[in-house]
């Protein structure tokens, strides 16, 4: 088991400080051990843990506003998987055009606009509190399942990608530059396992077609794998980003060599769409562009005995 101090040191070495799972999504460092336990379950093919809804944020992240809206009428579909939305004559004023996006809605004529919760409360003529309770029931009993299913697909892709990069780092010749770099920076094999670090190898045009083919071969739909936005570019060390429930949302890559300072967060867009509130917590920690991560390193609650060292 990693000590808190050792953990901070590695994370700092990698330049990932602002991205500590415990820092982003949980209150306590113990989150890390629960993540690694649940990760094993997921990797064994037992699927993600059952959805538990504890807060309004989690509830709203669990509902696709478009799926909810389609229960009240037929819509015209506009756009593709990422950035797609629905449109029709407004359900409230019957005059303007109502636009429904994955996480909100608005009419271009009347004042109707807001979150998924506002939409439901308005359609049913109930209070926000009643709407929250009834939405939670609809999600739990599976009547609203699209968002949950999409999230599970994404977690599956990110979990498998993490396993793939970890395998490259630990067990292949391709991973040698990564192992050497970590060794040089004092990251032991035990720490590597604890954080489930991986290596993104040098590949043609910076795109790893082998992994994409591997994921498609595992039964994931090709266009979903393409839109999951996996790491690309220069070789580097990869850190999977998980939440307190043990779900995998994306990967952070620290490029090595000439692009040493570059930090790259994969799947930011997908997460923004499928879990906007969770994603916002992440963004508020690291600024809106991944490069900001390096600058915020160690700003967040370092352990009392941590000695600041410049790189
Ligand atoms: Zn309207």
Short mmCIF file of C-alpha atoms and ligand atoms in Angstrom, two decimals:
data_model
loop_
_atom_site.label_atom_id
_atom_site.label_comp_id
_atom_site.label_asym_id
_atom_site.label_seq_id
_atom_site.Cartn_x
_atom_site.Cartn_y
_atom_site.Cartn_z
CA UNK A 1 0.00 0.00 0.00
CA UNK A 2 1.30 3.44 -0.92
CA UNK A 3 1.74 5.99 1.81
CA UNK A 4 0.12 9.35 1.23
CA UNK A 5 3.53 10.96 1.09
CA UNK A 6 4.93 8.53 -1.49
CA UNK A 7 1.82 8.94 -3.58
CA UNK A 8 2.15 12.72 -3.68
CA UNK A 9 5.78 12.40 -4.63
CA UNK A 10 5.06 10.20 -7.66
CA UNK A 11 2.12 12.29 -8.73
CA UNK A 12 4.28 15.38 -8.49
CA UNK A 13 7.06 13.70 -10.48
CA UNK A 14 4.58 12.89 -13.21
CA UNK A 15 3.12 16.39 -13.13
CA UNK A 16 -0.32 14.93 -12.42
CA UNK A 17 -0.82 16.53 -8.99
CA UNK A 18 -4.11 18.23 -9.69
CA UNK A 19 -5.50 14.98 -11.06
CA UNK A 20 -5.29 12.77 -7.98
CA UNK A 21 -8.51 10.73 -8.00
CA UNK A 22 -9.01 11.44 -4.31
CA UNK A 23 -8.51 15.13 -4.94
CA UNK A 24 -10.93 15.31 -7.80
CA UNK A 25 -13.80 13.13 -6.85
CA UNK A 26 -13.58 12.14 -3.22
CA UNK A 27 -13.00 13.52 0.21
CA UNK A 28 -10.44 11.02 1.41
CA UNK A 29 -7.35 9.31 0.12
CA UNK A 30 -8.92 5.95 0.95
CA UNK A 31 -10.80 6.37 -2.31
CA UNK A 32 -7.72 5.05 -4.07
CA UNK A 33 -7.90 1.58 -2.58
CA UNK A 34 -11.60 1.25 -3.32
CA UNK A 35 -10.88 2.22 -6.91
CA UNK A 36 -8.21 -0.41 -7.34
CA UNK A 37 -10.45 -3.11 -5.86
CA UNK A 38 -13.38 -2.24 -8.08
CA UNK A 39 -11.16 -1.85 -11.09
CA UNK A 40 -10.21 -5.51 -10.71
CA UNK A 41 -13.87 -6.49 -10.72
CA UNK A 42 -14.46 -4.50 -13.89
CA UNK A 43 -11.44 -5.99 -15.59
CA UNK A 44 -12.64 -9.48 -14.72
CA UNK A 45 -15.66 -8.74 -16.87
CA UNK A 46 -18.18 -8.46 -14.05
CA UNK A 47 -19.26 -5.04 -15.25
CA UNK A 48 -19.57 -1.76 -13.42
CA UNK A 49 -20.91 -1.42 -9.91
CA UNK A 50 -24.67 -0.75 -9.65
CA UNK A 51 -25.74 2.84 -9.96
CA UNK A 52 -26.22 4.54 -6.62
CA UNK A 53 -27.65 8.02 -6.65
CA UNK A 54 -26.64 10.14 -3.70
CA UNK A 55 -26.77 13.73 -4.83
CA UNK A 56 -28.64 15.95 -7.25
CA UNK A 57 -25.45 16.22 -9.33
CA UNK A 58 -25.22 12.46 -9.62
CA UNK A 59 -28.90 12.20 -10.50
CA UNK A 60 -28.66 14.82 -13.24
CA UNK A 61 -25.51 13.18 -14.62
CA UNK A 62 -27.52 9.93 -14.77
CA UNK A 63 -30.33 11.23 -17.01
CA UNK A 64 -30.20 12.02 -20.71
CA UNK A 65 -32.53 15.00 -21.14
CA UNK A 66 -33.21 13.92 -24.74
CA UNK A 67 -34.39 10.47 -23.65
CA UNK A 68 -36.67 12.08 -21.07
CA UNK A 69 -38.09 14.56 -23.60
CA UNK A 70 -38.87 11.81 -26.11
CA UNK A 71 -41.38 10.39 -23.60
CA UNK A 72 -43.52 13.48 -24.26
CA UNK A 73 -43.51 13.60 -28.06
CA UNK A 74 -41.61 12.95 -31.26
CA UNK A 75 -38.59 15.08 -32.14
CA UNK A 76 -36.40 15.81 -35.11
CA UNK A 77 -32.86 14.51 -34.52
CA UNK A 78 -30.07 16.94 -35.38
CA UNK A 79 -26.33 16.09 -35.52
CA UNK A 80 -24.34 12.99 -34.57
CA UNK A 81 -23.19 11.18 -31.44
CA UNK A 82 -21.15 14.03 -29.98
CA UNK A 83 -23.00 17.33 -30.15
CA UNK A 84 -26.30 15.85 -31.35
CA UNK A 85 -29.61 17.32 -30.11
CA UNK A 86 -33.40 17.23 -30.63
CA UNK A 87 -35.78 19.87 -31.99
CA UNK A 88 -39.57 20.30 -32.37
CA UNK A 89 -42.43 22.80 -31.91
CA UNK A 90 -42.28 23.87 -28.27
CA UNK A 91 -44.17 21.62 -25.84
CA UNK A 92 -44.86 24.62 -23.59
CA UNK A 93 -45.87 27.53 -25.88
CA UNK A 94 -46.64 25.61 -29.10
CA UNK A 95 -45.17 28.56 -31.03
CA UNK A 96 -41.38 28.57 -30.78
CA UNK A 97 -38.85 25.86 -31.49
CA UNK A 98 -37.81 23.72 -28.54
CA UNK A 99 -34.19 22.50 -28.52
CA UNK A 100 -33.30 19.60 -26.23
CA UNK A 101 -29.62 18.80 -25.60
CA UNK A 102 -28.16 15.90 -23.56
CA UNK A 103 -28.24 17.95 -20.35
CA UNK A 104 -30.58 20.92 -20.88
CA UNK A 105 -33.33 22.46 -23.02
CA UNK A 106 -34.55 25.85 -24.25
CA UNK A 107 -37.27 27.38 -26.42
CA UNK A 108 -36.39 30.19 -28.85
CA UNK A 109 -39.73 31.92 -28.22
CA UNK A 110 -41.05 31.46 -24.67
CA UNK A 111 -39.02 31.58 -21.46
CA UNK A 112 -38.85 27.78 -21.13
CA UNK A 113 -35.23 26.76 -20.50
CA UNK A 114 -33.21 24.90 -17.92
CA UNK A 115 -31.84 21.59 -16.75
CA UNK A 116 -33.26 18.09 -17.11
CA UNK A 117 -34.84 18.53 -13.68
CA UNK A 118 -36.53 21.81 -14.72
CA UNK A 119 -37.89 20.12 -17.83
CA UNK A 120 -39.42 17.24 -15.89
CA UNK A 121 -40.86 19.47 -13.14
CA UNK A 122 -42.43 21.73 -15.76
CA UNK A 123 -43.89 18.93 -17.87
CA UNK A 124 -45.39 17.22 -14.83
CA UNK A 125 -46.38 20.40 -13.00
CA UNK A 126 -44.54 19.34 -9.83
CA UNK A 127 -41.91 20.86 -7.54
CA UNK A 128 -38.17 20.34 -8.06
CA UNK A 129 -38.06 18.12 -5.00
CA UNK A 130 -40.85 15.88 -6.28
CA UNK A 131 -39.23 15.84 -9.71
CA UNK A 132 -35.91 14.75 -8.21
CA UNK A 133 -37.52 11.84 -6.35
CA UNK A 134 -39.50 10.67 -9.35
CA UNK A 135 -36.52 10.98 -11.70
CA UNK A 136 -34.43 8.90 -9.32
CA UNK A 137 -37.11 6.20 -9.39
CA UNK A 138 -37.23 6.25 -13.21
CA UNK A 139 -33.45 5.80 -13.35
CA UNK A 140 -33.35 3.09 -10.69
CA UNK A 141 -36.12 1.01 -12.25
CA UNK A 142 -34.50 1.31 -15.68
CA UNK A 143 -37.19 3.41 -17.39
CA UNK A 144 -34.50 5.97 -18.18
CA UNK A 145 -31.48 3.89 -19.09
CA UNK A 146 -29.75 5.53 -22.05
CA UNK A 147 -27.29 7.66 -20.08
CA UNK A 148 -26.39 4.78 -17.78
CA UNK A 149 -25.79 2.49 -20.74
CA UNK A 150 -23.64 5.06 -22.52
CA UNK A 151 -21.60 5.63 -19.38
CA UNK A 152 -21.04 1.88 -18.98
CA UNK A 153 -19.82 1.63 -22.58
CA UNK A 154 -17.39 4.49 -21.99
CA UNK A 155 -16.14 3.02 -18.68
CA UNK A 156 -15.61 -0.30 -20.46
CA UNK A 157 -13.57 1.33 -23.23
CA UNK A 158 -11.47 3.39 -20.80
CA UNK A 159 -10.96 0.42 -18.49
CA UNK A 160 -9.78 -1.78 -21.36
CA UNK A 161 -7.55 1.00 -22.73
CA UNK A 162 -6.01 1.39 -19.24
CA UNK A 163 -5.33 -2.34 -19.08
CA UNK A 164 -3.77 -2.21 -22.55
CA UNK A 165 -1.42 0.67 -21.72
CA UNK A 166 -0.50 -0.96 -18.41
CA UNK A 167 0.39 -4.16 -20.25
CA UNK A 168 2.59 -2.21 -22.71
CA UNK A 169 4.41 -0.47 -19.86
CA UNK A 170 5.02 -3.55 -17.75
CA UNK A 171 5.37 -6.46 -20.13
CA UNK A 172 6.58 -5.35 -23.56
CA UNK A 173 9.76 -4.16 -25.23
CA UNK A 174 7.82 -1.16 -26.53
CA UNK A 175 7.30 -0.10 -22.92
CA UNK A 176 11.01 0.03 -22.12
CA UNK A 177 11.40 3.84 -22.51
CA UNK A 178 8.51 4.28 -20.06
CA UNK A 179 9.97 1.85 -17.52
CA UNK A 180 13.37 3.57 -17.79
CA UNK A 181 11.85 7.00 -17.33
CA UNK A 182 9.88 5.95 -14.25
CA UNK A 183 12.93 4.22 -12.75
CA UNK A 184 15.05 7.30 -13.32
CA UNK A 185 12.42 9.36 -11.49
CA UNK A 186 12.20 6.99 -8.54
CA UNK A 187 8.84 5.37 -9.33
CA UNK A 188 8.99 1.72 -8.26
CA UNK A 189 7.15 -1.23 -9.80
CA UNK A 190 4.87 -1.30 -6.74
CA UNK A 191 3.88 2.34 -7.20
CA UNK A 192 3.34 1.67 -10.89
CA UNK A 193 0.87 -1.11 -10.03
CA UNK A 194 -0.88 0.93 -7.36
CA UNK A 195 -1.62 3.77 -9.77
CA UNK A 196 -2.12 1.42 -12.70
CA UNK A 197 0.25 3.50 -14.81
CA UNK A 198 0.62 2.70 -18.49
CA UNK A 199 2.72 3.64 -21.49
CA UNK A 200 1.58 5.14 -24.77
CA UNK A 201 4.20 3.96 -27.28
CA UNK A 202 5.57 5.65 -30.38
CA UNK A 203 3.11 5.00 -33.18
CA UNK A 204 2.51 6.00 -36.76
CA UNK A 205 0.97 9.49 -37.07
CA UNK A 206 0.56 9.43 -33.30
CA UNK A 207 -2.58 7.28 -33.63
CA UNK A 208 -2.69 3.86 -32.05
CA UNK A 209 -4.66 1.79 -34.55
CA UNK A 210 -3.81 -1.47 -32.73
CA UNK A 211 -5.76 -0.40 -29.65
CA UNK A 212 -8.73 0.77 -31.72
CA UNK A 213 -8.76 -2.57 -33.57
CA UNK A 214 -8.43 -4.42 -30.26
CA UNK A 215 -11.44 -2.58 -28.78
CA UNK A 216 -13.54 -3.17 -31.89
CA UNK A 217 -12.45 -6.83 -31.79
CA UNK A 218 -13.80 -6.96 -28.23
CA UNK A 219 -17.24 -6.02 -29.51
CA UNK A 220 -17.26 -2.24 -29.06
CA UNK A 221 -18.90 -0.36 -31.92
CA UNK A 222 -16.36 1.27 -34.18
CA UNK A 223 -17.89 4.77 -34.23
CA UNK A 224 -18.21 4.79 -30.44
CA UNK A 225 -14.57 3.77 -30.05
CA UNK A 226 -13.60 6.55 -32.48
CA UNK A 227 -15.60 9.12 -30.53
CA UNK A 228 -14.29 7.93 -27.14
CA UNK A 229 -11.17 10.03 -27.88
CA UNK A 230 -8.21 7.93 -26.78
CA UNK A 231 -4.75 9.39 -26.22
CA UNK A 232 -2.73 10.29 -29.30
CA UNK A 233 0.49 12.07 -30.19
CA UNK A 234 3.93 11.60 -28.64
CA UNK A 235 4.92 8.63 -26.45
CA UNK A 236 4.28 9.12 -22.75
CA UNK A 237 3.23 7.84 -19.34
CA UNK A 238 -0.51 7.28 -18.98
CA UNK A 239 -2.56 7.64 -15.77
CA UNK A 240 -6.19 6.42 -15.78
CA UNK A 241 -8.71 8.85 -14.26
CA UNK A 242 -11.31 7.20 -12.03
CA UNK A 243 -14.11 8.43 -9.79
CA UNK A 244 -14.98 7.45 -6.23
CA UNK A 245 -17.32 4.71 -7.50
CA UNK A 246 -14.49 3.01 -9.38
CA UNK A 247 -15.57 4.05 -12.87
CA UNK A 248 -12.98 4.98 -15.50
CA UNK A 249 -13.63 8.21 -17.38
CA UNK A 250 -10.47 9.01 -19.27
CA UNK A 251 -6.71 8.95 -19.34
CA UNK A 252 -4.08 11.55 -18.65
CA UNK A 253 -0.88 11.37 -20.70
CA UNK A 254 2.40 13.04 -19.85
CA UNK A 255 4.53 13.09 -22.98
CA UNK A 256 8.21 12.22 -22.61
CA UNK A 257 11.18 13.51 -24.56
CA UNK A 258 10.94 16.65 -26.64
CA UNK A 259 7.33 17.28 -25.63
CA UNK A 260 8.11 16.69 -21.97
CA UNK A 261 5.84 19.39 -20.61
CA UNK A 262 2.75 18.37 -22.53
CA UNK A 263 -0.12 16.95 -20.53
CA UNK A 264 -3.00 15.58 -22.48
CA UNK A 265 -6.41 14.62 -21.13
CA UNK A 266 -8.28 12.16 -23.30
CA UNK A 267 -12.05 11.98 -23.54
CA UNK A 268 -12.77 15.36 -21.97
CA UNK A 269 -15.59 15.95 -24.49
CA UNK A 270 -17.20 12.57 -23.90
CA UNK A 271 -17.17 13.12 -20.16
CA UNK A 272 -18.56 16.62 -20.59
CA UNK A 273 -21.51 15.11 -22.41
CA UNK A 274 -22.11 12.00 -20.27
CA UNK A 275 -21.31 13.41 -16.82
CA UNK A 276 -21.19 17.22 -17.08
CA UNK A 277 -21.29 17.88 -13.34
CA UNK A 278 -18.53 15.43 -12.52
CA UNK A 279 -16.55 16.83 -15.44
CA UNK A 280 -16.96 20.35 -14.09
CA UNK A 281 -15.36 19.28 -10.81
CA UNK A 282 -12.41 18.02 -12.82
CA UNK A 283 -12.19 21.20 -14.89
CA UNK A 284 -12.39 23.44 -11.84
CA UNK A 285 -9.34 21.63 -10.48
CA UNK A 286 -7.18 22.02 -13.52
CA UNK A 287 -8.43 24.91 -15.61
CA UNK A 288 -10.03 24.47 -18.99
CA UNK A 289 -7.00 23.27 -20.91
CA UNK A 290 -4.89 20.28 -19.93
CA UNK A 291 -1.65 22.30 -20.03
CA UNK A 292 -2.90 24.18 -16.98
CA UNK A 293 -2.46 21.00 -14.97
CA UNK A 294 1.28 21.39 -14.72
CA UNK A 295 0.90 24.86 -13.24
CA UNK A 296 -1.54 23.79 -10.57
CA UNK A 297 0.66 20.90 -9.45
CA UNK A 298 0.78 20.54 -5.67
CA UNK A 299 -1.60 23.41 -5.05
CA UNK A 300 -4.18 21.13 -3.54
CA UNK A 301 -3.75 19.98 0.01
CA UNK A 302 -0.26 18.45 -0.02
CA UNK A 303 0.52 16.23 2.99
CA UNK A 304 1.92 18.10 5.99
CA UNK A 305 5.36 16.56 5.72
CA UNK A 306 5.72 17.01 1.98
CA UNK A 307 8.86 18.86 0.91
CA UNK A 308 8.44 21.00 -2.16
CA UNK A 309 11.08 20.22 -4.75
CA UNK A 310 11.55 21.94 -8.05
CA UNK A 311 11.95 19.70 -11.07
ZN1 LIG B 1 -41.81 27.78 -26.06
#
